[in-house]
Coordinates of C-alpha atoms and ligand atoms in Angstrom, one line a residue:
M59 CA -25.1 -13.6 -9.2
S60 CA -26.5 -11.2 -11.0
G61 CA -30.4 -11.6 -12.9
E62 CA -31.9 -14.5 -13.9
P63 CA -30.0 -16.9 -16.5
K64 CA -31.5 -17.1 -20.0
P65 CA -33.6 -19.9 -20.5
S66 CA -32.0 -22.3 -22.5
A67 CA -34.4 -25.4 -23.2
D68 CA -32.5 -27.0 -25.7
V69 CA -29.6 -28.1 -23.2
P70 CA -29.8 -30.2 -20.0
R71 CA -29.4 -29.2 -16.7
L72 CA -25.6 -29.9 -15.6
N73 CA -25.8 -33.2 -12.9
R74 CA -24.1 -36.3 -11.9
T75 CA -26.2 -38.0 -14.7
V76 CA -25.2 -35.8 -17.5
K77 CA -21.6 -35.4 -16.4
P78 CA -20.8 -39.1 -14.3
T79 CA -18.6 -38.2 -11.8
A80 CA -17.0 -39.8 -8.4
T81 CA -18.5 -38.8 -5.0
P82 CA -16.3 -39.2 -2.4
P83 CA -17.5 -39.3 1.1
V84 CA -18.2 -36.5 3.0
R85 CA -15.1 -35.5 5.0
I86 CA -14.9 -31.5 4.9
V87 CA -17.9 -29.7 6.0
H88 CA -18.0 -25.8 4.8
L89 CA -19.4 -22.7 6.2
G90 CA -20.0 -20.0 3.4
L91 CA -20.7 -21.7 0.2
G92 CA -19.9 -18.4 -2.3
A93 CA -18.3 -18.5 -5.8
F94 CA -14.9 -18.1 -3.7
H95 CA -15.5 -21.2 -1.8
R96 CA -16.2 -23.0 -5.3
S97 CA -13.2 -21.6 -7.5
H98 CA -10.7 -22.1 -4.1
Q99 CA -11.1 -25.0 -1.5
A100 CA -13.6 -27.0 -4.0
W101 CA -11.3 -26.6 -6.6
Y102 CA -8.1 -27.7 -4.6
T103 CA -10.1 -30.7 -3.1
Q104 CA -10.3 -31.7 -6.7
H105 CA -6.9 -31.6 -7.6
A106 CA -5.8 -33.5 -4.8
G107 CA -4.0 -36.8 -5.5
D108 CA -6.4 -38.2 -3.2
A109 CA -9.6 -36.8 -4.0
A110 CA -11.6 -39.7 -4.3
E111 CA -11.4 -39.7 -0.2
W112 CA -12.4 -36.0 0.4
G113 CA -16.1 -34.5 -0.6
I114 CA -17.4 -31.1 1.1
A115 CA -20.7 -30.7 2.4
S116 CA -21.0 -26.9 2.2
F117 CA -23.4 -24.6 3.8
T118 CA -24.5 -21.2 2.7
G119 CA -24.7 -18.3 4.9
R120 CA -27.4 -16.0 5.2
R121 CA -29.7 -16.9 2.2
P122 CA -30.2 -20.8 1.2
D123 CA -30.2 -19.9 -2.8
A124 CA -27.2 -21.2 -3.2
A125 CA -27.3 -24.5 -1.9
T126 CA -30.8 -24.8 -3.8
V127 CA -29.1 -24.2 -7.1
L128 CA -26.0 -26.4 -6.2
A129 CA -28.3 -29.1 -5.0
E130 CA -30.5 -29.5 -8.2
Q131 CA -27.0 -30.0 -10.3
D132 CA -26.0 -32.7 -7.2
G133 CA -23.4 -30.2 -6.4
L134 CA -21.8 -30.0 -9.7
F135 CA -20.5 -26.7 -10.8
T136 CA -17.8 -25.3 -13.5
V137 CA -15.0 -23.4 -12.9
V138 CA -14.0 -21.2 -15.9
E139 CA -10.7 -20.5 -15.8
R140 CA -10.2 -17.1 -17.8
S141 CA -7.0 -15.8 -19.0
G142 CA -6.2 -12.9 -21.0
A143 CA -5.9 -15.4 -24.2
G144 CA -9.0 -17.4 -23.5
D145 CA -11.4 -19.6 -21.4
S146 CA -11.3 -23.1 -20.1
F147 CA -13.9 -25.2 -18.7
E148 CA -13.9 -27.5 -15.8
V149 CA -16.8 -29.4 -13.9
I150 CA -15.8 -29.8 -10.3
G151 CA -17.3 -33.0 -8.2
S152 CA -15.6 -32.3 -4.9
I153 CA -19.0 -30.9 -3.4
V154 CA -21.2 -33.7 -2.6
E155 CA -24.2 -32.0 -0.6
A156 CA -25.0 -28.3 -0.7
V157 CA -27.2 -27.2 2.5
D158 CA -29.1 -24.0 3.5
G159 CA -27.1 -22.6 6.3
A160 CA -30.1 -22.5 8.5
D161 CA -29.8 -26.4 8.4
V162 CA -28.5 -26.7 12.2
G163 CA -29.6 -30.1 12.3
R164 CA -27.6 -31.1 9.6
L165 CA -24.4 -29.2 10.4
A166 CA -24.7 -30.6 13.7
E167 CA -24.9 -34.3 12.5
L168 CA -22.1 -34.0 10.0
V169 CA -19.7 -32.1 12.6
A170 CA -20.6 -35.0 14.9
A171 CA -19.8 -37.9 12.3
P172 CA -16.2 -39.3 13.3
E173 CA -15.5 -39.5 9.4
T174 CA -15.3 -35.7 9.4
A175 CA -12.0 -34.3 9.9
I176 CA -11.9 -30.7 8.5
I177 CA -14.2 -27.6 9.1
T178 CA -13.5 -24.6 6.5
L179 CA -14.5 -21.3 6.5
T180 CA -15.2 -18.4 4.4
I181 CA -17.9 -16.3 6.4
T182 CA -16.4 -12.9 5.5
E183 CA -13.9 -10.8 7.6
A184 CA -16.7 -9.0 9.4
A185 CA -18.2 -12.4 10.8
Y186 CA -15.4 -12.9 12.8
A187 CA -16.2 -9.4 14.8
A188 CA -19.9 -9.6 15.7
D189 CA -20.9 -9.1 19.2
L190 CA -20.9 -12.2 21.4
S191 CA -24.6 -11.2 22.2
V192 CA -25.5 -11.1 18.8
A193 CA -23.4 -13.8 17.3
V194 CA -25.3 -16.3 20.4
Q195 CA -28.9 -15.1 19.8
D196 CA -29.0 -14.5 16.2
S197 CA -27.2 -18.0 15.1
T198 CA -24.5 -16.3 13.2
P199 CA -22.3 -18.8 11.3
L200 CA -20.0 -19.0 14.3
A201 CA -22.7 -19.6 16.7
R202 CA -24.1 -22.4 14.5
L203 CA -20.5 -23.8 14.3
V204 CA -20.0 -23.6 18.0
A205 CA -23.5 -25.6 18.5
A206 CA -22.2 -28.4 15.9
L207 CA -18.8 -28.6 17.7
A208 CA -21.0 -29.0 20.6
A209 CA -22.4 -32.3 19.1
R210 CA -19.0 -33.7 18.1
R211 CA -18.0 -33.4 22.0
T212 CA -21.1 -35.1 22.8
A213 CA -20.6 -37.8 20.2
A214 CA -17.3 -38.5 21.4
A215 CA -15.9 -38.1 17.7
G216 CA -12.5 -36.8 18.2
P217 CA -10.5 -34.1 17.5
I218 CA -10.8 -31.7 14.2
A219 CA -9.2 -29.0 12.5
V220 CA -10.9 -25.6 11.8
V221 CA -9.5 -23.7 8.7
S222 CA -10.3 -20.3 8.2
C223 CA -10.1 -19.0 4.5
D224 CA -10.9 -15.2 5.3
N225 CA -8.6 -12.1 4.2
L226 CA -7.6 -11.5 7.9
A227 CA -4.2 -11.5 9.6
E228 CA -4.0 -14.8 12.1
N229 CA -7.4 -15.9 10.7
G230 CA -6.5 -19.2 12.9
T231 CA -5.9 -17.3 16.1
V232 CA -9.0 -15.0 15.1
A233 CA -11.4 -17.9 14.7
R234 CA -9.9 -19.4 17.5
H235 CA -10.7 -16.6 19.9
A236 CA -14.2 -15.7 18.3
I237 CA -15.0 -19.8 18.5
G238 CA -13.6 -19.8 22.3
A239 CA -15.7 -16.5 23.4
I240 CA -19.0 -17.9 22.2
A241 CA -18.4 -21.5 23.3
L242 CA -17.7 -19.8 26.9
A243 CA -20.7 -18.2 26.8
V244 CA -22.7 -21.0 26.3
D245 CA -20.8 -23.9 28.1
P246 CA -17.4 -23.7 29.8
G247 CA -17.1 -27.3 29.8
L248 CA -17.5 -26.9 25.8
A249 CA -14.8 -24.1 25.6
A250 CA -12.5 -26.3 27.6
W251 CA -13.0 -29.3 25.2
I252 CA -12.7 -27.2 22.5
D253 CA -9.4 -26.0 23.4
A254 CA -8.4 -29.5 23.8
N255 CA -9.7 -31.1 20.5
V256 CA -10.1 -28.5 17.9
S257 CA -7.0 -27.5 15.9
F258 CA -7.5 -23.7 14.3
V259 CA -5.4 -23.8 11.4
S260 CA -4.5 -20.0 9.6
T261 CA -4.0 -19.4 5.9
S262 CA -3.7 -16.8 3.4
V263 CA -5.9 -17.7 0.5
D264 CA -5.7 -15.9 -2.9
R265 CA -7.7 -16.4 -6.5
I266 CA -9.7 -13.4 -8.0
T267 CA -13.0 -14.9 -8.3
P268 CA -15.4 -12.1 -9.3
R269 CA -19.8 -12.1 -8.9
T270 CA -21.0 -14.7 -11.9
T271 CA -22.9 -12.5 -14.3
T272 CA -25.8 -13.6 -16.6
A273 CA -23.7 -13.5 -19.7
D274 CA -21.2 -16.1 -17.9
L275 CA -24.0 -18.8 -17.4
A276 CA -24.9 -18.4 -21.2
L277 CA -21.7 -18.6 -22.1
V278 CA -21.0 -21.9 -20.1
A279 CA -24.4 -23.5 -21.6
S280 CA -23.4 -22.8 -25.2
A281 CA -19.5 -23.8 -24.7
C282 CA -20.5 -26.8 -22.8
G283 CA -23.6 -28.0 -23.9
Y284 CA -25.2 -28.0 -20.4
R285 CA -27.1 -25.5 -18.0
D286 CA -25.0 -24.4 -14.8
D287 CA -26.5 -21.9 -12.7
A288 CA -23.5 -22.3 -10.3
A289 CA -20.5 -21.8 -12.7
V290 CA -17.4 -19.7 -11.3
V291 CA -15.2 -17.4 -13.4
T292 CA -12.1 -17.0 -11.8
E293 CA -8.5 -16.4 -13.1
P294 CA -5.8 -19.1 -13.6
F295 CA -3.7 -18.1 -10.9
H296 CA -4.4 -19.9 -7.2
N297 CA -2.7 -20.0 -3.9
W298 CA -2.8 -21.5 -0.4
I299 CA -0.6 -21.2 2.2
L300 CA -1.4 -23.1 5.5
S301 CA -0.2 -23.2 8.7
G302 CA -1.2 -25.7 11.7
D303 CA -2.1 -29.6 12.5
F304 CA -4.9 -31.7 11.1
P305 CA -5.4 -34.0 13.8
A306 CA -7.7 -36.3 11.9
G307 CA -5.9 -36.1 8.5
R308 CA -6.6 -33.7 5.3
P309 CA -6.5 -33.9 1.7
R310 CA -3.4 -33.7 -0.3
W311 CA -4.2 -30.3 -1.4
E312 CA 0.1 -30.2 -2.0
D313 CA -1.1 -32.0 -5.3
A314 CA -2.8 -28.9 -6.3
G315 CA 0.0 -26.3 -5.4
A316 CA -1.3 -25.7 -1.5
V317 CA 1.8 -25.0 0.6
F318 CA 2.2 -25.9 4.3
V319 CA 4.6 -23.8 6.6
D320 CA 5.4 -23.2 10.1
D321 CA 5.5 -19.3 9.9
L322 CA 2.4 -17.7 7.9
E323 CA 2.8 -14.0 8.7
P324 CA 5.0 -13.1 5.9
Y325 CA 3.1 -14.6 3.6
E326 CA -0.6 -13.5 4.2
N327 CA 1.1 -9.8 5.1
R328 CA 2.5 -10.0 1.6
K329 CA -1.0 -10.9 0.3
L330 CA -3.3 -8.7 2.5
W331 CA -1.1 -5.5 2.2
L332 CA 0.1 -6.3 -1.6
L333 CA -2.6 -7.8 -3.4
N334 CA -6.2 -7.1 -0.9
G335 CA -4.4 -3.7 -0.2
A336 CA -4.2 -2.3 -3.6
H337 CA -7.8 -3.4 -4.2
S338 CA -9.1 -1.2 -1.7
I339 CA -7.1 1.9 -3.1
L340 CA -8.4 1.0 -6.4
A341 CA -12.1 0.2 -5.2
Y342 CA -12.2 3.7 -3.0
A343 CA -10.2 5.9 -5.7
G344 CA -11.5 4.6 -8.9
Q345 CA -15.1 4.9 -8.2
I346 CA -14.6 8.1 -7.1
R347 CA -12.4 8.6 -10.5
G348 CA -15.3 7.0 -12.6
H349 CA -14.4 3.7 -13.0
S350 CA -16.1 0.6 -12.3
T351 CA -13.5 -2.3 -12.6
V352 CA -10.2 -3.1 -11.4
A353 CA -8.8 -3.4 -15.0
E354 CA -10.3 -0.1 -15.5
A355 CA -9.2 1.7 -12.4
L356 CA -5.5 0.6 -12.7
S357 CA -4.7 1.8 -16.2
D358 CA -5.8 5.4 -14.8
D359 CA -2.2 6.8 -13.5
V360 CA -3.5 8.4 -10.4
C361 CA -4.7 4.9 -9.3
R362 CA -2.0 3.2 -10.4
D363 CA 0.9 5.8 -9.1
A364 CA -1.1 5.4 -5.4
V365 CA -0.9 1.5 -5.6
E366 CA 3.0 1.8 -6.6
A367 CA 3.6 4.5 -3.6
F368 CA 1.3 2.1 -1.2
W369 CA 3.5 -1.0 -2.2
D370 CA 6.8 1.3 -1.7
E371 CA 5.8 1.4 1.8
A372 CA 4.6 -1.7 2.5
A373 CA 7.8 -3.7 0.6
Q374 CA 9.8 -2.1 3.7
H375 CA 8.0 -4.3 6.2
L376 CA 8.1 -7.1 4.1
S377 CA 11.6 -8.5 4.2
G378 CA 13.5 -11.8 3.2
D379 CA 14.4 -12.5 0.0
A380 CA 11.9 -15.7 -0.1
L381 CA 9.1 -13.5 -0.7
G382 CA 9.9 -12.4 -3.7
I383 CA 8.2 -9.1 -4.0
P384 CA 9.5 -7.3 -7.1
A385 CA 8.1 -10.2 -8.8
Y386 CA 4.9 -10.4 -6.8
R387 CA 4.4 -6.9 -7.7
D388 CA 4.6 -7.6 -11.5
A389 CA 2.3 -10.7 -11.0
L390 CA -0.3 -8.6 -9.8
V391 CA -0.2 -5.9 -12.2
E392 CA -0.7 -8.5 -14.7
R393 CA -3.5 -10.3 -12.8
F394 CA -5.5 -6.7 -12.1
G395 CA -4.8 -6.2 -15.7
N396 CA -6.5 -9.0 -17.0
S397 CA -9.2 -6.8 -18.4
R398 CA -11.0 -10.4 -19.5
I399 CA -12.0 -10.7 -15.7
A400 CA -14.8 -7.8 -14.9
H401 CA -14.0 -7.8 -11.2
H402 CA -16.3 -4.7 -10.0
L403 CA -14.9 -2.1 -7.6
T404 CA -18.5 -2.3 -5.6
Q405 CA -17.8 -5.8 -4.3
I406 CA -14.4 -4.9 -3.3
A407 CA -15.5 -1.8 -1.7
M408 CA -18.0 -3.4 0.6
D409 CA -17.2 -3.8 4.4
G410 CA -14.1 -1.1 4.6
T411 CA -14.1 -0.7 8.5
T412 CA -13.0 -4.5 8.5
K413 CA -10.9 -4.5 5.6
L414 CA -9.1 -1.3 6.1
R415 CA -7.9 -2.3 9.4
M416 CA -6.1 -5.6 7.9
R417 CA -4.9 -3.6 4.8
A418 CA -3.9 0.2 5.5
L419 CA -3.4 0.3 9.5
P420 CA -0.6 -2.4 10.0
V421 CA 1.6 -0.4 7.1
L422 CA 0.6 2.9 8.1
A423 CA 1.7 2.1 11.9
A424 CA 5.3 0.5 10.7
E425 CA 5.7 3.6 8.6
R426 CA 5.5 6.1 11.4
A427 CA 7.4 3.6 13.9
A428 CA 10.2 4.1 11.2
G429 CA 9.8 7.9 11.5
R430 CA 8.2 8.3 7.7
S431 CA 4.7 9.8 6.9
G432 CA 2.8 7.0 5.9
D433 CA 1.2 8.5 3.2
G434 CA 0.8 5.7 1.0
A435 CA -1.3 3.9 3.4
A436 CA -2.8 7.3 4.7
R437 CA -3.9 7.6 1.0
M438 CA -6.1 4.4 1.2
I439 CA -7.7 5.6 4.1
A440 CA -8.2 8.7 2.7
A441 CA -9.5 7.4 -0.5
W442 CA -11.9 5.6 1.6
T443 CA -13.4 8.6 3.2
A444 CA -13.7 10.2 0.1
Y445 CA -15.7 7.4 -1.0
L446 CA -18.2 7.2 1.8
S447 CA -18.6 11.1 1.1
S448 CA -19.2 10.6 -2.6
T449 CA -21.9 8.1 -2.5
A450 CA -24.9 7.0 0.1
D451 CA -25.2 3.3 -1.5
F452 CA -22.1 1.5 0.5
H453 CA -22.3 -1.4 2.5
D454 CA -20.3 -1.7 6.0
P455 CA -21.2 -3.8 9.4
L456 CA -20.9 -0.3 10.9
A457 CA -23.2 1.4 8.3
A458 CA -25.1 3.0 11.0
D459 CA -21.8 4.6 12.5
I460 CA -20.6 5.8 9.1
R461 CA -24.2 7.6 8.6
E462 CA -23.6 9.4 11.9
A463 CA -20.4 10.8 11.2
K464 CA -21.3 11.7 7.6
T465 CA -23.9 14.2 9.3
L466 CA -20.5 16.2 10.4
D467 CA -18.4 18.0 7.8
G468 CA -14.6 18.3 7.4
E469 CA -11.9 17.1 9.5
P470 CA -14.5 16.4 12.6
R471 CA -16.1 14.3 9.7
T472 CA -12.9 12.6 9.0
A473 CA -11.6 12.3 12.6
A474 CA -15.3 10.5 13.4
L475 CA -14.8 8.0 10.4
L476 CA -11.4 7.5 11.5
A477 CA -12.4 6.6 14.7
L478 CA -14.3 3.7 13.2
L479 CA -11.3 2.2 12.0
S480 CA -9.6 2.5 15.3
P481 CA -10.2 5.6 18.0
E482 CA -6.2 5.8 17.9
L483 CA -6.2 7.3 14.7
A484 CA -8.9 9.6 15.5
N485 CA -7.2 10.6 18.6
D486 CA -4.1 11.9 16.6
P487 CA -4.9 15.3 15.2
A488 CA -1.8 15.4 12.9
L489 CA -3.1 12.1 11.5
V490 CA -6.7 13.2 10.9
A491 CA -5.3 16.6 8.9
Q492 CA -3.0 14.3 7.3
I493 CA -5.9 12.1 6.1
H494 CA -8.4 15.0 5.4
R495 CA -5.3 16.6 3.4
L496 CA -4.6 13.6 1.3
Q497 CA -8.4 13.4 0.7
D498 CA -8.6 16.9 -0.3
S499 CA -5.9 16.4 -2.7
L500 CA -7.3 13.3 -4.1
A501 CA -10.6 15.2 -4.7
A502 CA -9.1 18.1 -6.4
T503 CA -6.9 15.4 -9.0
I504 CA -10.3 14.1 -9.4
S505 CA -11.9 17.5 -10.4
H506 CA -9.0 18.2 -12.5
A507 CA -9.1 14.7 -14.0
Ligands
CS2_767 C1 -10.6 -8.3 -2.7 C2 -10.8 -9.9 -2.6 O1 -13.4 -8.2 -2.3 C3 -12.3 -8.1 -2.0 O2 -12.2 -7.4 -0.8 O3 -9.5 -7.7 -2.3 O4 -11.8 -10.6 -2.5 C4 -9.7 -10.4 -3.4 O5 -10.5 -10.7 -4.7 C5 -9.4 -11.9 -3.1 O6 -8.9 -11.9 -1.7 C6 -8.1 -12.4 -4.2 O7 -7.6 -13.6 -3.5

C-alpha cells in the first residue's frame, strides 16, 4: 500500500463485529499474504459452495505489516471489483488468521494439524530459485515450509497438498524440486516422507491486482462506511486452472469458476506468454517511452505493435481450438485497456531475470527451432536491456550482476545482460547482435517519438 490511509475518525474499522461474518475453521495454510492472495485464492475460497468448512491461515513473507493490519480487522477485507463501468464491493471472510511469516512456531503448529489439508503459495517467482544454502540459513518461505512439513511428519498428520500459485511454468514441479532439495539437505528421511505424502499441485492463476493506493482506501471508507486498510482493487475477470491431487480434500473452488484439468501446460503457456509476456513488453518498452501504466502503454502504437508481434509468434506454439487464442487476445486487449485500474509498470518491471526466462525464452527458442527469427520475443528481451540501461532504479534478484554488466557498453553489455537470462543466449553472437539491434531500433523509435 502506498502511503498512510487518511484518518477517518467518523467511520469504524472493519472487523467481524462491524460486519458479522462466519468464521470457518482453518484447513488451508497460505504463504505470501499479499494483494493477489486476497483477490484470488481468498476470493475463490469464499465463493466455494462449502466455504463454511474452509478457513485460511495466511502468513506474510518478508514483513509482518499485512498480517498486523489484517489481524486488527479479524482477517476481513474488501474486494473492490473495478470494471470500466464502475466499482462493486464485497467483504471477504475466508482468511480467519493472519500471521507474521517469521512466526515459524505457529506455521509448524498449523501445518502439523490433521485438519489442515492444503498449503497454497504466492511467494513470487524469484523465491523458488533461491540458492539452497541461502534458503536453509536465511529461513526463506520454502525453508520455513520444509520445517513445518517436518512437524507434520512427526505428528503423523497424513498427506497434504502444496498448491503453487506463482507465475511459473510447471509451478508444482518447481515447488516439488525446491522443497525436495531443501528437505534433503536437512534430513533425507524427511525428503522421503515428503515424496510419499505431499502432493504438488500445479496451477495457472490470473487476476490483475495492482497495489492498493491511499485513494482506494479512502474510496472504500466513503462507499462502505468502514475503514479497511487491507482492501484490494481488482478486475472483474478471474481465472484458476489446477492440475493435481488433493489427498486431504479441497474446497469446491469449481463453484467459483476454477477448472481442474489433467494437462495444465497449454493453459499455463497461454497465460504466461500472452498475458504476462505482453505485460513485460509493456513494462519495459512502455517505461522507456515515458508511460507509467499498462493502459497508457497499450494505447501507444509502438508498444501495442510489439505486443501483437509477440502474440503472433507465441500463438504459433499454442495449439488446439480449445485454447480460443483469438478470443483470449481480444479479452486481454480489453483487460489491459481498463484505464480505471492503474496498473503501474514499475510493479511489473520487477524481477525481470526470473520473469523473462518464463515469458520470452520459450517462445524465442520455439521460433528459432522453426527456422524463424523470433524477433517478437527477442524484442521483449531488447526492451528489458534498454530499460535497464535507462535507469538505476530497478529491482531484481540479480541486481548486483546487472550493475556489473552495466559497467560495459554496446554489444558486450547486451551479451552480459543476456547471460543473466541464459548463458546459451550470450554465447550465440548472432542472437546477441539481433537483440542489440532491436534495442537500438527501439531506442531510435523512442527518440523520434
Ligand atoms: C504481472 C502479473 O507483475 C507481473 O509480472 O505480469 O502480476 C499479472 O498482473 C498477473 O499474473 C495477472 O494475473
